[in-house]
Amino acid sequence: MMDVGRHPNIKLLTCSQVESISGYVGNFHVRVHKKARYVVESECTACNDCVEVCPVIIPDEYQQGLSSRKAIYIPFPQAVPSAYLIDMNNCLGTNPIACGKCAEKCDKKCIDYDMKDEIIEFDVGTVIVATGMDVFDPTPLDEYGYGTYENVITSMEFERLLSAGGPSDGHFIRPTDRRKPKTVGFIQCVGSRCEQRGQPYCSNICCMNTIKDTLLLKDHYPDIEAKVFYIDMRAFGKGFEDLFKRSKEAGVQYIRGIPGEIIEDSKTRNLKILVEDTTANKMEEHEFEMMVLSVGVTPRLDMPEVQKLLTLSKTPDGFFMEAHPKLKPVDAPTSGVFFAGCAEAPKDVKDSVTQASAAAARAETLLAAGKVKLEAITSELNADLCRFCTICAQACPYKAITVDPKKKTISYIEALCKGCGTCGAECRFSAIKMKHFTDEQIVSQIDTYLEEDSYDKVIIFACNWCSYAGADTCGGARLQYPPSSRLIRTMCSGRVDEKFVLHAFRKGAPMVVVSGCHYVDCHYIDANRWTQKRVEKLWDKLERLGIRPERLLLEWISAAEGRRFAQTMQDIEELRKKVTKEEIEHTIKILTEEEEKERQKQEKLKK
Amino acid sequence: MPQNDLKIGVFVCECGTNIAGSVDVDTLVEEAKKMDSVVYTAKNRYMCSEPGQQEIKKAIEEQKLDRVVIAACSPRMHEPTFRECVSAVGLNPYLVDMANIREQCSWVHMEDREKATKKAKDIIKAYIARARYLEPQEEKEIPVTRATLVIGGGIAGMQASLDLADAGYQVFLVEKEPALGGIMAQLAKTYPTMDCAI
């Protein structure tokens, strides 16, 4: 922390929040709101004189509320920056007449009740999101009585109680009678691995944290009896199994089973539990003088604010989504933005440090080069054809397009475009051209494929990242499938315009398949949701026109799913065989008439 | 509109027996010749090899080719190779396109040579048709401001800031709370070293 505070290349802004970020990779403009500290940071010597005279006493957050602080305070003795601040929500008033004791006492005169919030602006080339995590609050789980039974504490409170700088100066005491407990029980997975109560995922750090806690406890107080109740003990990292073994050797008992309830003895304030030991297959009763809930990790509550600043996405667990879970685990889908630490997923200190160094290296790749090549496959706007309907702006996952329908203006930042082509597929006025995947290019492929013997060919639109790659994987594994498929590559399934599908049917295709990445894996954040919507609309339209909607399929196939691709092709072949030449002819007739009607309508509109 | 005065070169790769083993490469070359604007065709045992690439470069220069279709493996495999290859003789890298007749044809229809050849022919023709609409594209280069914003001053934010600052870049570290350290600063000790967190 001190290294950061004194580094000449780091400008540290505490009590600060990013208010807005504009621009794009290499060229972000940042506005930061720095809240007033009411103590001049550079002048304060942390002498503590002000604290002694402050009359306000409130719970200390840093100590998990286990002790108190004043309204003027320093979060903890080693804090960086080493300067006090006034908590204005609790100060008796900015008006010195109301109190003003601290300002009076301060020799350096560095307390300024009139200090104003500041807006600081600067430019950067890259952004690292290291916003961290929240700790699960077990209060809603009334079976454990946290908040009611004082001797039930969380693992975070345990940390403070055992810390030399903690509220009890490192002496482990139980809250009700402030004496050392003889027995301590730990309950694992509190708020983790549970769909209904807490989070469905494993929080990654709690098993090792408890093992560490039991070792600390046994080191300090070998006579304390400690038992851990768990579902699985996950000691998977380097050196972790050793610690687990040491803990067991130190006499800590590990019992596989999670207690259903904690009951307090109102006289002794001891805690009783009933648990099924699933290794011994028997019900057991235990009594402890103190219990620790090993609480899990949750996404930060304020994540949506950061998410909006940088157009990020979240995975279903609520943490930030990476550009690719295997190959780009540090990059955000937005160029020039990287993740470090628990913002991306729960991590321990070592993993956070590892990812932070990786994020720094990824950022440095851009910074060292000093220049960045922009995507050449982007969309191109023809403002003359635009009717300001805003659909493109809604569809763009990167907010590269802004439309003001009242002022009839449209603006487009090409550097933000990643080239999914969803805007082009949604635009009904041909105002957007998708470079390298233009309407003409795609239609020419459809036409060529269906020129001869169209009835035994299936047109498959496949997105570059998942389903086209899945077809390649299938080839690599030499998985055989019927030779009726004809693939057309697009960057994203979001590019597949309604008119491409209808064109293929009009040219005699018995079956058309739109395929893309699985819903949450879209390489363009959520562009494939537009694919889904569009295909659903098309199904309705086909039905209305008297064309069997079953002839249009929507398939999600990942890059790894070669087998699924082959199976899908097999299944489609069966469906294709059921489409008769008469049915195809009928479809061609319907759609040719429909095209003519549409053409006449367009002509009228032009007039 | 497609451009009609184009000079398209079509190069079919045998990929050893990977392609030639299950599709008839000579038929493909003959079919390609019949397509509009195709002025040059060739086959090679390994198109991606140095001699294969030399053949493409030579043809572009001698025949003044302005579009190139390479019928070979997946573009996910060798598109960068061929883009670089054509760039070397001055053709815009977006004017080369790959018809995937290996992963999506010869490898997956190994038991039906006739139908596999028919499909490969379709794929090549579709990519020739597409080539007539290809346009040069430009990968614009923009400068990068040599500074980084780090949001969050916990252990991850601090580590990332220090790495970048030590490398000589300006870092702006923004922390919501009044002090650095995040959740880690509240821990008594951290595993696996069992030492102080601050």
CSV table of N, CA, C and O in Angstrom, one decimal, chain B residues 45-86:
chain,number,residue,atom,x,y,z
B,45,ARG,N,0.1,-28.9,-53.9
B,45,ARG,CA,0.0,-29.9,-52.9
B,45,ARG,C,-0.2,-29.3,-51.5
B,45,ARG,O,-1.0,-29.8,-50.7
B,46,TYR,N,0.5,-28.2,-51.2
B,46,TYR,CA,0.3,-27.5,-49.9
B,46,TYR,C,0.4,-26.0,-50.3
B,46,TYR,O,1.4,-25.4,-50.4
B,47,MET,N,-0.8,-25.4,-50.4
B,47,MET,CA,-0.9,-24.0,-50.7
B,47,MET,C,-0.2,-23.1,-49.7
B,47,MET,O,0.3,-22.0,-50.0
B,48,CYS,N,-0.3,-23.5,-48.4
B,48,CYS,CA,0.3,-22.7,-47.4
B,48,CYS,C,1.8,-22.7,-47.3
B,48,CYS,O,2.4,-21.9,-46.6
B,49,SER,N,2.4,-23.7,-48.0
B,49,SER,CA,3.8,-23.9,-47.9
B,49,SER,C,4.5,-22.7,-48.6
B,49,SER,O,3.9,-22.0,-49.3
B,50,GLU,N,5.8,-22.6,-48.4
B,50,GLU,CA,6.5,-21.5,-49.0
B,50,GLU,C,6.4,-21.5,-50.6
B,50,GLU,O,6.0,-20.5,-51.2
B,51,PRO,N,6.6,-22.7,-51.2
B,51,PRO,CA,6.4,-22.8,-52.7
B,51,PRO,C,5.0,-22.4,-53.1
B,51,PRO,O,4.7,-21.8,-54.1
B,52,GLY,N,4.0,-22.9,-52.3
B,52,GLY,CA,2.6,-22.6,-52.6
B,52,GLY,C,2.3,-21.1,-52.5
B,52,GLY,O,1.7,-20.5,-53.4
B,53,GLN,N,2.9,-20.4,-51.5
B,53,GLN,CA,2.7,-19.0,-51.4
B,53,GLN,C,3.4,-18.2,-52.5
B,53,GLN,O,2.9,-17.2,-53.0
B,54,GLN,N,4.6,-18.8,-52.9
B,54,GLN,CA,5.3,-18.2,-54.0
B,54,GLN,C,4.5,-18.2,-55.3
B,54,GLN,O,4.5,-17.2,-56.0
B,55,GLU,N,3.8,-19.3,-55.5
B,55,GLU,CA,3.0,-19.5,-56.7
B,55,GLU,C,1.9,-18.4,-56.7
B,55,GLU,O,1.6,-17.8,-57.7
B,56,ILE,N,1.3,-18.2,-55.5
B,56,ILE,CA,0.2,-17.2,-55.5
B,56,ILE,C,0.8,-15.8,-55.8
B,56,ILE,O,0.2,-15.0,-56.6
B,57,LYS,N,1.9,-15.5,-55.1
B,57,LYS,CA,2.5,-14.2,-55.3
B,57,LYS,C,2.9,-14.0,-56.8
B,57,LYS,O,2.6,-12.9,-57.4
B,58,LYS,N,3.5,-15.0,-57.4
B,58,LYS,CA,3.9,-14.9,-58.8
B,58,LYS,C,2.7,-14.6,-59.7
B,58,LYS,O,2.7,-13.8,-60.6
B,59,ALA,N,1.6,-15.4,-59.5
B,59,ALA,CA,0.4,-15.2,-60.3
B,59,ALA,C,-0.2,-13.8,-60.1
B,59,ALA,O,-0.6,-13.2,-61.1
B,60,ILE,N,-0.2,-13.3,-58.9
B,60,ILE,CA,-0.8,-12.0,-58.7
B,60,ILE,C,0.0,-11.0,-59.5
B,60,ILE,O,-0.6,-10.1,-60.2
B,61,GLU,N,1.3,-11.1,-59.5
B,61,GLU,CA,2.2,-10.1,-60.2
B,61,GLU,C,2.1,-10.3,-61.7
B,61,GLU,O,1.9,-9.3,-62.4
B,62,GLU,N,2.2,-11.6,-62.2
B,62,GLU,CA,2.2,-11.8,-63.6
B,62,GLU,C,0.8,-11.6,-64.3
B,62,GLU,O,0.7,-11.1,-65.3
B,63,GLN,N,-0.2,-12.1,-63.6
B,63,GLN,CA,-1.5,-12.1,-64.2
B,63,GLN,C,-2.3,-10.8,-63.8
B,63,GLN,O,-3.4,-10.6,-64.1
B,64,LYS,N,-1.7,-10.0,-62.9
B,64,LYS,CA,-2.3,-8.8,-62.4
B,64,LYS,C,-3.6,-9.1,-61.7
B,64,LYS,O,-4.7,-8.4,-62.0
B,65,LEU,N,-3.6,-10.1,-60.9
B,65,LEU,CA,-4.9,-10.6,-60.2
B,65,LEU,C,-5.3,-9.5,-59.2
B,65,LEU,O,-4.5,-8.9,-58.6
B,66,ASP,N,-6.6,-9.2,-59.2
B,66,ASP,CA,-7.1,-8.3,-58.2
B,66,ASP,C,-8.0,-8.9,-57.1
B,66,ASP,O,-8.4,-8.2,-56.2
B,67,ARG,N,-8.3,-10.2,-57.3
B,67,ARG,CA,-9.1,-10.9,-56.3
B,67,ARG,C,-8.5,-12.3,-56.3
B,67,ARG,O,-8.1,-12.9,-57.3
B,68,VAL,N,-8.4,-12.9,-55.1
B,68,VAL,CA,-7.8,-14.2,-54.9
B,68,VAL,C,-8.7,-15.1,-54.1
B,68,VAL,O,-9.2,-14.7,-53.0
B,69,VAL,N,-9.1,-16.3,-54.6
B,69,VAL,CA,-9.8,-17.2,-53.8
B,69,VAL,C,-8.9,-18.5,-53.5
B,69,VAL,O,-8.4,-19.0,-54.5
B,70,ILE,N,-8.8,-18.8,-52.3
B,70,ILE,CA,-8.0,-20.0,-52.0
B,70,ILE,C,-8.9,-21.1,-51.4
B,70,ILE,O,-9.5,-20.9,-50.3
B,71,ALA,N,-9.0,-22.2,-52.1
B,71,ALA,CA,-9.8,-23.3,-51.6
B,71,ALA,C,-8.9,-24.2,-50.9
B,71,ALA,O,-8.1,-24.9,-51.5
B,72,ALA,N,-9.1,-24.2,-49.6
B,72,ALA,CA,-8.1,-25.0,-48.7
B,72,ALA,C,-8.8,-25.3,-47.4
B,72,ALA,O,-10.0,-25.7,-47.4
B,73,CYS,N,-8.1,-25.0,-46.3
B,73,CYS,CA,-8.6,-25.3,-45.0
B,73,CYS,C,-9.5,-24.1,-44.5
B,73,CYS,O,-9.9,-23.2,-45.3
B,74,SER,N,-9.8,-24.1,-43.2
B,74,SER,CA,-10.7,-23.1,-42.7
B,74,SER,C,-9.9,-21.7,-42.6
B,74,SER,O,-8.7,-21.7,-42.3
B,75,PRO,N,-10.6,-20.6,-42.9
B,75,PRO,CA,-10.0,-19.3,-42.7
B,75,PRO,C,-9.6,-19.1,-41.3
B,75,PRO,O,-8.7,-18.3,-41.0
B,76,ARG,N,-10.2,-19.8,-40.3
B,76,ARG,CA,-9.7,-19.7,-38.9
B,76,ARG,C,-8.3,-20.2,-38.8
B,76,ARG,O,-7.7,-20.0,-37.8
B,77,MET,N,-7.9,-21.0,-39.7
B,77,MET,CA,-6.6,-21.6,-39.7
B,77,MET,C,-5.6,-20.7,-40.4
B,77,MET,O,-4.6,-20.3,-39.9
B,78,HIS,N,-5.8,-20.5,-41.7
B,78,HIS,CA,-4.8,-19.8,-42.5
B,78,HIS,C,-5.1,-18.5,-43.2
B,78,HIS,O,-4.4,-18.0,-44.0
B,79,GLU,N,-6.3,-17.9,-42.8
B,79,GLU,CA,-6.6,-16.6,-43.4
B,79,GLU,C,-5.4,-15.6,-43.1
B,79,GLU,O,-5.0,-14.9,-44.0
B,80,PRO,N,-4.9,-15.5,-41.9
B,80,PRO,CA,-3.8,-14.6,-41.6
B,80,PRO,C,-2.6,-14.9,-42.6
B,80,PRO,O,-2.0,-13.9,-43.1
B,81,THR,N,-2.3,-16.2,-42.8
B,81,THR,CA,-1.2,-16.5,-43.7
B,81,THR,C,-1.4,-15.9,-45.1
B,81,THR,O,-0.5,-15.3,-45.6
B,82,PHE,N,-2.6,-16.2,-45.6
B,82,PHE,CA,-2.8,-15.7,-47.0
B,82,PHE,C,-3.0,-14.2,-47.1
B,82,PHE,O,-2.6,-13.6,-48.1
B,83,ARG,N,-3.5,-13.6,-46.1
B,83,ARG,CA,-3.6,-12.2,-46.1
B,83,ARG,C,-2.2,-11.5,-46.1
B,83,ARG,O,-2.0,-10.6,-46.9
B,84,GLU,N,-1.3,-12.1,-45.4
B,84,GLU,CA,0.0,-11.6,-45.4
B,84,GLU,C,0.7,-11.9,-46.7
B,84,GLU,O,1.4,-11.0,-47.2
B,85,CYS,N,0.4,-13.1,-47.2
B,85,CYS,CA,1.0,-13.5,-48.5
B,85,CYS,C,0.6,-12.5,-49.6
B,85,CYS,O,1.5,-12.0,-50.4
B,86,VAL,N,-0.7,-12.2,-49.8
B,86,VAL,CA,-1.1,-11.3,-50.9
B,86,VAL,C,-0.6,-9.8,-50.6
B,86,VAL,O,-0.3,-9.1,-51.5
